[in-house]
Coordinates of C-alpha atoms and ligand atoms in Angstrom, one line a residue:
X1 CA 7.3 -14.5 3.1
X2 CA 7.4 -16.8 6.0
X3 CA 5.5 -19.8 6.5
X4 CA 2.0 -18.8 8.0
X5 CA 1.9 -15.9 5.1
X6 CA 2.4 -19.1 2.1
X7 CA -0.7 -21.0 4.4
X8 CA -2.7 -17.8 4.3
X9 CA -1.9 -16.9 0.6
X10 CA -3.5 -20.6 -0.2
X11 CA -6.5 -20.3 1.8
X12 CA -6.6 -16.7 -0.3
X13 CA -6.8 -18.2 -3.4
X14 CA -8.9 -21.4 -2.2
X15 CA -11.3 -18.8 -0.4
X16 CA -14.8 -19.6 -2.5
X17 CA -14.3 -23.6 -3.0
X18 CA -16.7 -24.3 0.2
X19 CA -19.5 -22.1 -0.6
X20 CA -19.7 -23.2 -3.9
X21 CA -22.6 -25.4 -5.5
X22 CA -22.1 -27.9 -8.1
X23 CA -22.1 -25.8 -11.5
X24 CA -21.5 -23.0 -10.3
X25 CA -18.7 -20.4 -11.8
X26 CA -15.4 -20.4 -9.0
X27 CA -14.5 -17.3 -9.9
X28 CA -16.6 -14.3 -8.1
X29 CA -19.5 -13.6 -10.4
X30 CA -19.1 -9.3 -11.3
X31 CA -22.6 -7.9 -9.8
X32 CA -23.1 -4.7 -9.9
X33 CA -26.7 -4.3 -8.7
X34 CA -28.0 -1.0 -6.4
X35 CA -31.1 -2.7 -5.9
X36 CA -31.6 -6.4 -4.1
X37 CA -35.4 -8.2 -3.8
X38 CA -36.5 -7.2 -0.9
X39 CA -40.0 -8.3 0.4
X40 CA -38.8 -8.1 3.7
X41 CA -35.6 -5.8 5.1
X42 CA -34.8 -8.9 8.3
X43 CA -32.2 -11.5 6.9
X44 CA -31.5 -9.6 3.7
X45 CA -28.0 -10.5 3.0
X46 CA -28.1 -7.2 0.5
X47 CA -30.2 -4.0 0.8
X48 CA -29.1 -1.7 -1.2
X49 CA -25.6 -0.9 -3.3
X50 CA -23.9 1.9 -1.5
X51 CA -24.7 -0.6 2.0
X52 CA -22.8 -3.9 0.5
X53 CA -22.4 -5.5 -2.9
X54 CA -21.3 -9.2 -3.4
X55 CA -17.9 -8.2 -5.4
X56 CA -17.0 -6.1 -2.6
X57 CA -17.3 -8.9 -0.3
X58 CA -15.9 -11.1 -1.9
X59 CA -12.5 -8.9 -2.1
X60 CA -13.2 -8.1 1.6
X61 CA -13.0 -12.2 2.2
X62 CA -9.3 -11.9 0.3
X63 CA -8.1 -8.8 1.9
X64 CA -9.1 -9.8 5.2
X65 CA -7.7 -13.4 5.1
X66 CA -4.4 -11.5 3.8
X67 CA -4.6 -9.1 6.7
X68 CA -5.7 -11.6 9.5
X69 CA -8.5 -9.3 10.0
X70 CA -11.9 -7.4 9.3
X71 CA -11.3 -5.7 6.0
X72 CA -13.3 -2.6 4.7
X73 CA -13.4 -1.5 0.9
X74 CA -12.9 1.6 -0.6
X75 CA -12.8 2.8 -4.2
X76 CA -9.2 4.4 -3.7
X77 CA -6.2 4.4 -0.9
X78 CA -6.7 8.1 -0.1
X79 CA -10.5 7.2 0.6
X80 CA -9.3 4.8 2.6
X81 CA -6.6 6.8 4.5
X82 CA -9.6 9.8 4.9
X83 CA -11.9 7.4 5.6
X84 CA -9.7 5.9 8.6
X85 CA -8.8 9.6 9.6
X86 CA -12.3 10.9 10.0
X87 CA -13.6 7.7 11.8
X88 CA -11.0 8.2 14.9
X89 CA -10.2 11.9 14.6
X90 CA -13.9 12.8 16.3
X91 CA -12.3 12.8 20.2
X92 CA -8.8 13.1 19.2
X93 CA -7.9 16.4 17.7
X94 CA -3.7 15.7 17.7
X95 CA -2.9 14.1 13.8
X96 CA 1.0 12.9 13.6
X97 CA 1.6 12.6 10.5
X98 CA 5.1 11.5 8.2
X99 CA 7.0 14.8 6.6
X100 CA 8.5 12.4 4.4
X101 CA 5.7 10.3 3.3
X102 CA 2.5 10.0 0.8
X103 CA 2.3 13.8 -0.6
X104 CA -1.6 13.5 -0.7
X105 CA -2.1 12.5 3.4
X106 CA -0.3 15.6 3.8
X107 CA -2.6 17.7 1.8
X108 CA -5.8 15.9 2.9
X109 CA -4.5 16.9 6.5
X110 CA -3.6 20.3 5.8
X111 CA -6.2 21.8 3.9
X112 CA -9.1 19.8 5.1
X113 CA -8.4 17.9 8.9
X114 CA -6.9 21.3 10.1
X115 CA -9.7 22.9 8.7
X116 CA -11.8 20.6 11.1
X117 CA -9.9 22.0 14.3
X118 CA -7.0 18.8 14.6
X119 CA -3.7 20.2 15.0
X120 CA -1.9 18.2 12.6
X121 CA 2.2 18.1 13.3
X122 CA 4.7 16.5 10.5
X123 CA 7.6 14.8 12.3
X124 CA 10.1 12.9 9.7
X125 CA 10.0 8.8 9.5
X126 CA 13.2 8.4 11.0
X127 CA 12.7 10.5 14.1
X128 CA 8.6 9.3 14.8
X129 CA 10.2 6.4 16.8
X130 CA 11.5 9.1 19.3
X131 CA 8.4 12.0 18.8
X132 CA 6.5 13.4 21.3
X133 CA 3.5 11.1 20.8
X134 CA 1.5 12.7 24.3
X135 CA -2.1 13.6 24.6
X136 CA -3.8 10.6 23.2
X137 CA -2.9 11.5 19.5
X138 CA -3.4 10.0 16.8
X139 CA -0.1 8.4 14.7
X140 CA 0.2 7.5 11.1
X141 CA 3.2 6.4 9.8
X142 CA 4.5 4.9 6.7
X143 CA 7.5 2.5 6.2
X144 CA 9.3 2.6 3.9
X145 CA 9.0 5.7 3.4
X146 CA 7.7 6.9 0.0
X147 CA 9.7 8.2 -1.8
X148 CA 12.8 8.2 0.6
X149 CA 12.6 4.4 1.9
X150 CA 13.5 5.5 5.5
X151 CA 11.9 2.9 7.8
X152 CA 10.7 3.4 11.5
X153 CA 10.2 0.8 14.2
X154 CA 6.0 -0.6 14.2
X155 CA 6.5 -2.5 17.4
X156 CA 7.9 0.7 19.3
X157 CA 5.9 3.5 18.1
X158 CA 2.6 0.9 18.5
X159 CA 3.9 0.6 22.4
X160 CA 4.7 4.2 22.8
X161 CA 1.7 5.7 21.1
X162 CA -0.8 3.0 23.1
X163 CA 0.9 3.9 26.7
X164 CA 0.3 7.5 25.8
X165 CA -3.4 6.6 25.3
X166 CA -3.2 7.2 21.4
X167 CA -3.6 5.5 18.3
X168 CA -1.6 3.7 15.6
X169 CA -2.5 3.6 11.6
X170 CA 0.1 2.4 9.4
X171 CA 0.0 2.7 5.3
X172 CA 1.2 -0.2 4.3
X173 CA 0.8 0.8 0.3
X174 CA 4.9 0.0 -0.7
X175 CA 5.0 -3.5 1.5
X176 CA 1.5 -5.2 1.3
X177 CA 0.6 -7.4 4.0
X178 CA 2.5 -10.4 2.6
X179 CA 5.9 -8.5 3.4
X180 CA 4.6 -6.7 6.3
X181 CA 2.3 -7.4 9.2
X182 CA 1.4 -3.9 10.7
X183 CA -1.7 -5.0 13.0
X184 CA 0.5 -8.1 14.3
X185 CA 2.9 -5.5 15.6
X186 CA 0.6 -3.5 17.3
X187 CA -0.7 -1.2 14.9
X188 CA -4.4 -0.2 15.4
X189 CA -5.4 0.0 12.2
X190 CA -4.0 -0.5 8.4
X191 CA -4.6 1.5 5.5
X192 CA -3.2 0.7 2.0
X193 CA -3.5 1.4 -1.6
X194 CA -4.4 -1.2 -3.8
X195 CA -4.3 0.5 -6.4
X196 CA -0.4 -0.4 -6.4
X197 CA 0.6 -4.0 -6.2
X198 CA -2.6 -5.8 -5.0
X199 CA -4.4 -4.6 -8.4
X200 CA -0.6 -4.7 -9.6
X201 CA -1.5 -3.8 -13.5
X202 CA -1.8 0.1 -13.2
X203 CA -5.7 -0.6 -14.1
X204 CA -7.8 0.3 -11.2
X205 CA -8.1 2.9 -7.8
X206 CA -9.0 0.8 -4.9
X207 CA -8.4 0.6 -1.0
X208 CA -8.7 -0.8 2.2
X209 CA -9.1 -0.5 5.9
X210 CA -8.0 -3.3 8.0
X211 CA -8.6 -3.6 11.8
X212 CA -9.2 -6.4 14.7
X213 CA -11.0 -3.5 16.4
X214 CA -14.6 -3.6 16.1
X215 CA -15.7 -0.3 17.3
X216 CA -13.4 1.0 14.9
X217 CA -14.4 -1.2 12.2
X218 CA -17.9 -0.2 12.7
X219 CA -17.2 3.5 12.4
X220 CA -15.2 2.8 9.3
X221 CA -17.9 0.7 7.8
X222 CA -20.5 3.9 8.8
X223 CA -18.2 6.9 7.3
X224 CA -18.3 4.2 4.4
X225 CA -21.8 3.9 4.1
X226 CA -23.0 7.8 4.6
X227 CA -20.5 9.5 2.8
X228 CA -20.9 7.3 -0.2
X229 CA -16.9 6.8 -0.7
X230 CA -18.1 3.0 -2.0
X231 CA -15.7 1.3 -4.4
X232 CA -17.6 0.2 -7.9
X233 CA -17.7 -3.7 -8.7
X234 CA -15.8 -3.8 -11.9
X235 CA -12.8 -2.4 -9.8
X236 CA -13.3 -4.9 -7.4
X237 CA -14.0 -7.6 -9.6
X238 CA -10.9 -7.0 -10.8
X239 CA -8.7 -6.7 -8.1
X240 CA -10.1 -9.7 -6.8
X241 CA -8.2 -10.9 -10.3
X242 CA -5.1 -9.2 -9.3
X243 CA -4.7 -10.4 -6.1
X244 CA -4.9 -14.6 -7.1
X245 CA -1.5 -13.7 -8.5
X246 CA -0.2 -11.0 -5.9
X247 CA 2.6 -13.5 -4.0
X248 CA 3.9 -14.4 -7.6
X249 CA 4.6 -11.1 -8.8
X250 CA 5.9 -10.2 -5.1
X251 CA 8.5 -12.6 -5.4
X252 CA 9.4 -11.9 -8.8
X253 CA 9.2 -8.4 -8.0
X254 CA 11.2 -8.4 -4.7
X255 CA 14.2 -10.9 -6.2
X256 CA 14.9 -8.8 -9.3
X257 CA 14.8 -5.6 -7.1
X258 CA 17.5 -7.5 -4.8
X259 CA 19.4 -7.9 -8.3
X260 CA 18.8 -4.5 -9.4
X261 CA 20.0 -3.1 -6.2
X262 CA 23.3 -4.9 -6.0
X263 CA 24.3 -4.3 -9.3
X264 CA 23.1 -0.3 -9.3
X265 CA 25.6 -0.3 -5.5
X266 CA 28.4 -1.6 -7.9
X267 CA 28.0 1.4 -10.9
X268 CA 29.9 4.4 -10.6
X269 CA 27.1 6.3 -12.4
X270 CA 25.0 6.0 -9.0
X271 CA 24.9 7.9 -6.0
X272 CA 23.0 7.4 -2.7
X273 CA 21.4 4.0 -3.5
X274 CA 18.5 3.0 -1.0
X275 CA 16.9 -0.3 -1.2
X276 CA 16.2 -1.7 2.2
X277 CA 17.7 -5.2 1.2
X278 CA 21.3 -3.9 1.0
X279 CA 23.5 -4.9 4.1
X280 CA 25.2 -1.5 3.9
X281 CA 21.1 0.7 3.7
X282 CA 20.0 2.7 7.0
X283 CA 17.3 0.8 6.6
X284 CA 18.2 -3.1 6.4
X285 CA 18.3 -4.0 10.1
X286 CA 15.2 -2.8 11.1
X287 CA 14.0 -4.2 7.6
X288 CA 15.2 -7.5 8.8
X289 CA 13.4 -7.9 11.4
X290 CA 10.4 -6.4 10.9
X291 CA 9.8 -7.2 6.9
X292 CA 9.5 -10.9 5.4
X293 CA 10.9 -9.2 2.1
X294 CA 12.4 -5.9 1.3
X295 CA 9.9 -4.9 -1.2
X296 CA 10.4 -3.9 -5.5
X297 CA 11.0 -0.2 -4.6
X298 CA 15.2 1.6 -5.3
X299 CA 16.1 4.8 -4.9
X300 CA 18.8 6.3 -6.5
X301 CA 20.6 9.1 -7.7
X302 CA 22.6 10.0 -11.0
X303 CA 24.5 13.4 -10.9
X304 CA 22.0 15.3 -12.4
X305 CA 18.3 16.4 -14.1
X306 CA 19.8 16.1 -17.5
X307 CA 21.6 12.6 -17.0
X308 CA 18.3 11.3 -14.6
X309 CA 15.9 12.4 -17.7
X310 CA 18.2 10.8 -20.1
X311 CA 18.8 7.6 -18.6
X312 CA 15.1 7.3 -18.2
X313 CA 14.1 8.2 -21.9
X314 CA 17.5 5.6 -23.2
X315 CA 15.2 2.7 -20.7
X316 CA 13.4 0.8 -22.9
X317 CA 11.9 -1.5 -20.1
X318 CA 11.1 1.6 -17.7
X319 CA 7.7 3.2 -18.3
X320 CA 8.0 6.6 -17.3
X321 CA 5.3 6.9 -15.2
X322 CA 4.3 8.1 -11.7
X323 CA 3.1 4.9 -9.2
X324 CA 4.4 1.9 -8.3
X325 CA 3.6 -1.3 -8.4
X326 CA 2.6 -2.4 -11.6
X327 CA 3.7 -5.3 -13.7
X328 CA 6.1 -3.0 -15.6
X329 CA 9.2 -1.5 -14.0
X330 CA 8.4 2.1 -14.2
X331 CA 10.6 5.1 -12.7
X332 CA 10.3 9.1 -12.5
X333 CA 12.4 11.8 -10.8
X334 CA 10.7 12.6 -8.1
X335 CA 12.0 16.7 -7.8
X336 CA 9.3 17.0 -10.8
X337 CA 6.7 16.7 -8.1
X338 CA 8.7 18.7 -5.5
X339 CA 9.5 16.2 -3.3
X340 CA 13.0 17.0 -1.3
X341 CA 15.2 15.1 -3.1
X342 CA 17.8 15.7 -5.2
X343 CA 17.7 17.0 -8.8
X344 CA 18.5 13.5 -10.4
X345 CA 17.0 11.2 -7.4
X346 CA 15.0 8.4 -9.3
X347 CA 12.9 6.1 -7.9
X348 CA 12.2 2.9 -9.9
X349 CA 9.2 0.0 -9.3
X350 CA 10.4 -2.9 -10.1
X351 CA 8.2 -5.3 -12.4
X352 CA 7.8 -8.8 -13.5
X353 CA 10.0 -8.6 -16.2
X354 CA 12.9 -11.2 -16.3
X355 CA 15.7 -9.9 -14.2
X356 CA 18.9 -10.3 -16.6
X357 CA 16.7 -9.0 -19.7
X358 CA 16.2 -5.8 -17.2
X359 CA 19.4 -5.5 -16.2
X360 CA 20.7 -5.4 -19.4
X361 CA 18.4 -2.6 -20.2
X362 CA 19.3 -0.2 -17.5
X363 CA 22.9 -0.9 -17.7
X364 CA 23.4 0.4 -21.2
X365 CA 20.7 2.9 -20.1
X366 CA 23.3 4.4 -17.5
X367 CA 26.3 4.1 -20.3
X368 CA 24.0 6.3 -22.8
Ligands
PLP401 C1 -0.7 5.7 -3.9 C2 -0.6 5.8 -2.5 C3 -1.7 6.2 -1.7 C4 -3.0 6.7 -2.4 O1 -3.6 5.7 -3.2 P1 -4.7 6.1 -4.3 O2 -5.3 4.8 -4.7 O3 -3.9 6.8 -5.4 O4 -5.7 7.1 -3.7 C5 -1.6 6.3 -0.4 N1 -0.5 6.0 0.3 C6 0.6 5.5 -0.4 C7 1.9 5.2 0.3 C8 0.6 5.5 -1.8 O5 1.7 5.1 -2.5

């Protein structure tokens, strides 16, 4: 993380201190109220619950000093990602959308925007750079990739799309906005699941819209409030937890997964290694410049189901669990969901755990 992301992470956690009277608690009271006293609806700073709720807000107030901008709630990342889709595809009716990325913004688009008249098209994340981005479409994109870790160029794609009179939202679910800085790039709007590494122990659904755009904000904060896709304020309570200790973890997370990914390059057990942090990955110049760190996520691949399932079960420090993110290092093969990868492609999460007790773990994993 560079400098201005370290200032930012301490106003994050300093965030209350100046509203706070003398007794009162410093960390964000959980209030769950539908109802607020109302005598008279002018200068209510709460109407009603599905409107606003102080937990919310005050996740908002972390979120949005993270993202350097106007942050908007929601009680999962794919209400966030539909939430972000409906508010802009109104005019638009062209959806560009990653082949390679999050299975479920495929679906969503599919079965329900197409439904809605938009002609969604699937390019994959290493070619959107160079797509055909005409006619004032809309682009989402994801980098890395999920579950591939292929990454594409923000800056480019923000200036291509925008001088073709479109639109730009990136999920930014696998990097968080303390490893990357979407909406400083040029992106028009961020979505992201917190439900990964913001809430970070595998305990709660959450998400967020981020955008300096207030027209779109508004119409984010609208679809929000009719539709009812409001998060609850344990879950925000909580992540509001979670995220005081998000830069820690990240930096644990990111190191051992530089570790992990050196060492995995070096075993003759492993095929096709990705991690964007490698000098020798696709991905690692572009990474370089346009990542602060290269994330906790490794792909792999052993030679096949048998040996991917059985160096998974022999892992006493992988949870074998779908999701990322978490405080424990968790893996799955991804061809059990039908993704287009290989019969023993594995991608792992890195955790908190210390790096050499991990290591030591996988390594006589892959000898078993
Ligand atoms: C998990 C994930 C989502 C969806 O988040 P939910 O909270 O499960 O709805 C969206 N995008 C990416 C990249 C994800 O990994």
């Amino acid at each position: 993380m560079d400098d201005q992301g370290k200032l930012r992470f301490a106003k994050l956690l300093h965030h209350r201190a100046a509203l706070l009277e003398k007794g009162e608690a410093v960390a964000p009271p959980l209030v769950s109220a539908t109802t607020y006293h109302l005598p008279e609806v002018e200068g209510a700073s709460h109407i009603y619950g599905r409107m606003s709720m102080p937990t919310w807000e005050a996740v908002e107030t972390q979120l949005g000093i993270l993202e350097d901008a106007p942050c908007v709630a929601f009680p999962s990342g794919m209400a966030a990602i539909s939430a972000a889709l409906m508010a802009v595809l109104t005019d638009r009716k062209r959806l560009i959308i990653p082949a390679d990325g999050y299975y479920v913004t495929r679906v969503f688009s599919a079965e329900v925007l197409a439904a809605y008249g938009v002609e969604v098209v699937e390019v994959r994340t290493a070619a959107i750079a160079t797509a055909d981005v005409s006619g004032g479409a809309v682009v989402f994109i994801e980098t890395p990739s999920n579950p591939g870790l292929d990454c594409c160029d923000i800056a480019l794609i923000a200036q291509r799309v925008r001088a073709a009179g479109g639109l730009l939202i990136v999920d930014n679910t696998t990097m968080t906005p303390l490893l990357q800085r979407p909406l400083d790039l040029g992106a028009d709007m961020v979505v992201a699941a917190d439900t990964k590494a913001p809430g970070g122990h595998s305990d709660i659904l959450f998400g967020h819209v981020a955008t300096r755009d207030t027209g779109l904000e508004a119409r984010v904060r609208q679809w929000r409030k009719i539709s009812g896709a409001v998060p609850g304020a344990f879950e925000a309570w909580l992540l509001h937890r979670g995220i005081e200790t998000l830069e820690v973890r990240l930096e644990r997370m990111c190191a051992t997964a530089q570790i992990i990914a050196e060492r995995l390059s070096g075993h003759r057990a492993v095929t096709n290694l990705r991690y964007p942090g490698l000098p020798g990955d696709p991905s690692h110049v572009l990474a370089q410049r346009q990542m602060t760190g290269f994330g906790f996520l490794i792909g792999f691949e052993l030679a096949t189901m048998d040996a991917a399932e059985a160096f998974l079960a022999a892992c006493p420090y992988i949870t074998q669990t779908t999701s990322f993110g978490g405080t424990h290092t968790a893996g799955e093969r991804r061809a059990r969901w039908g993704d287009p990868v290989s019969e023993g492609f594995i991608r792992l999460s890195v955790g908190v755990e210390p790096a050499e007790v991990l290591w030591a773990a996988i390594e006589t994993a892959l000898h078993s």
